[in-house]
Amino acid sequence: MPANRFEAGVRHQQGVAVIDLRGEVDAFADEALNAAYAEASSRDSACILLNFDGVDYINSTGIALIVGLLAQARTSHRRLLACGLSDHYLEVFQITRLADFLSIFPDEVSALANAPGSAEADS
Amino acid sequence: MTTSSRRPDEGEARDAAHWAPIMEKLRVSGVPEEALSLNVEGRRVLGPLQGFGKMWQKTYRVRLSGSAATPTEVIKTWKENFPKFWGAPRGNRFYAPITGIAPGEVAVLNLGAGPMKLSTGVMVLYADDESFTLMTPQGHMLAGWITFSSFEEEGCTVAQAQEYFRGQDPLSEIALALVGHNMQEKLWEQTLRSLAAHFGVEGQPQMLVTCVDPKRQWSEAKNLWHNAAIRSMLYTVSAPARWMARPFKRLKR
């Protein structure tokens, strides 16, 4: 099966920086993921939402990259949220204990509705 | 020793077979009689986020220059000979799972020579053809995981070990600062040297250390309760009492 190259796009939605992840989260995702995180955190969003809707593969190196983002978020006092995880990746986040530190939502709408500092949550 | 990853079922993610299943508590089986198996059975695994100390990323890599081994061959060999390549000093033992390095399997570690042994373990969190990851249980000195991988770089096969961890509790954090970091770096450099030697290469491992999060998590200081060093020591010093109680236990039966 051909590799599905990783891409990450950033947009700002209701005061929350959303990073859309697509493809395979593995060692090759390092540069693109960190660049997207840097772009997302360049504005003063208190929350960054990782949208995993387009992700079809994560290996243990990919999980380590997410841990790195969590550490960066913690240092800069930002909340990191996740949405769009399939049942399988929800399990992966549980076994790796990432779920203890990330607020996980089924989809973007519910994540934005509950994100602290988002326009929707404030209203 | 063989390693098998099951084929993913239809509709399942491609990586599904490579991850350990969710387990509330670790189960140890098939440990040889001479092994001291404490501090693993019934424990939970801890990732780098659940530890106490500073978070570190340490990357060790060796270029297998001149070797024709592919990354897949390197990882297959590494999995099959993990205890042999493990670069811990004499007297330390890595009791690999009898079914090999496969997702969800648990290995027992006995550290230290003589009667005073520290017993802990690791769980295989992830394993595929080009990498595998070990994760630590409660009580281990480190909270985190280490990923062993192999890949091609500029036409040369590279073997890599990359750790992400925090000291698990305040005592472990002190031990790490005093001797632990140094011992650990020697261990993985020696492991890579042994692996390279297996492929006929006199490798010179390179190391890159990054402090990912300099803050300590005082909320996780409670991990001290499970500290394997303390519990192993208590087990050893209470051996005479257990020995004396043995006949009474037999009578009870």
PDB file of C-alpha atoms in Angstrom, chain A residues 23-66:
ATOM      1  CA  GLY A  23      -2.153  11.194   6.157  1.00  0.00           C
ATOM      2  CA  GLU A  24       0.353   9.241   8.216  1.00  0.00           C
ATOM      3  CA  VAL A  25       1.631  10.494  11.549  1.00  0.00           C
ATOM      4  CA  ASP A  26       5.102   8.972  11.769  1.00  0.00           C
ATOM      5  CA  ALA A  27       8.730  10.152  11.844  1.00  0.00           C
ATOM      6  CA  PHE A  28       8.256  11.947   8.505  1.00  0.00           C
ATOM      7  CA  ALA A  29       5.480  14.098  10.013  1.00  0.00           C
ATOM      8  CA  ASP A  30       7.884  15.789  12.435  1.00  0.00           C
ATOM      9  CA  GLU A  31       8.716  18.897  10.422  1.00  0.00           C
ATOM     10  CA  ALA A  32       5.217  19.588   9.063  1.00  0.00           C
ATOM     11  CA  LEU A  33       3.554  18.976  12.426  1.00  0.00           C
ATOM     12  CA  ASN A  34       5.907  21.258  14.345  1.00  0.00           C
ATOM     13  CA  ALA A  35       5.635  23.962  11.667  1.00  0.00           C
ATOM     14  CA  ALA A  36       1.835  23.788  11.911  1.00  0.00           C
ATOM     15  CA  TYR A  37       1.999  23.984  15.691  1.00  0.00           C
ATOM     16  CA  ALA A  38       4.312  27.028  15.489  1.00  0.00           C
ATOM     17  CA  GLU A  39       1.877  28.717  13.098  1.00  0.00           C
ATOM     18  CA  ALA A  40      -1.098  27.820  15.297  1.00  0.00           C
ATOM     19  CA  SER A  41       0.556  29.200  18.412  1.00  0.00           C
ATOM     20  CA  SER A  42       1.744  32.395  16.686  1.00  0.00           C
ATOM     21  CA  ARG A  43      -1.667  33.929  17.339  1.00  0.00           C
ATOM     22  CA  ASP A  44      -2.731  34.235  20.936  1.00  0.00           C
ATOM     23  CA  SER A  45      -5.127  31.283  20.966  1.00  0.00           C
ATOM     24  CA  ALA A  46      -5.507  29.778  24.400  1.00  0.00           C
ATOM     25  CA  CYS A  47      -6.550  26.514  22.757  1.00  0.00           C
ATOM     26  CA  ILE A  48      -5.186  24.455  19.907  1.00  0.00           C
ATOM     27  CA  LEU A  49      -7.394  21.747  18.432  1.00  0.00           C
ATOM     28  CA  LEU A  50      -5.808  18.796  16.641  1.00  0.00           C
ATOM     29  CA  ASN A  51      -8.299  17.438  14.120  1.00  0.00           C
ATOM     30  CA  PHE A  52      -7.439  13.803  13.307  1.00  0.00           C
ATOM     31  CA  ASP A  53     -10.273  13.327  10.813  1.00  0.00           C
ATOM     32  CA  GLY A  54      -7.913  12.777   7.886  1.00  0.00           C
ATOM     33  CA  VAL A  55      -5.380  10.595   9.694  1.00  0.00           C
ATOM     34  CA  ASP A  56      -5.175   6.979   8.581  1.00  0.00           C
ATOM     35  CA  TYR A  57      -1.994   5.789  10.267  1.00  0.00           C
ATOM     36  CA  ILE A  58      -0.136   6.566  13.506  1.00  0.00           C
ATOM     37  CA  ASN A  59       2.915   4.721  14.756  1.00  0.00           C
ATOM     38  CA  SER A  60       4.727   5.072  18.072  1.00  0.00           C
ATOM     39  CA  THR A  61       7.041   7.782  16.709  1.00  0.00           C
ATOM     40  CA  GLY A  62       3.934   9.710  15.675  1.00  0.00           C
ATOM     41  CA  ILE A  63       2.550   9.412  19.208  1.00  0.00           C
ATOM     42  CA  ALA A  64       5.865  10.755  20.523  1.00  0.00           C
ATOM     43  CA  LEU A  65       5.412  13.804  18.279  1.00  0.00           C
ATOM     44  CA  ILE A  66       2.008  14.445  19.870  1.00  0.00           C
TER      45      ILE A  66
END
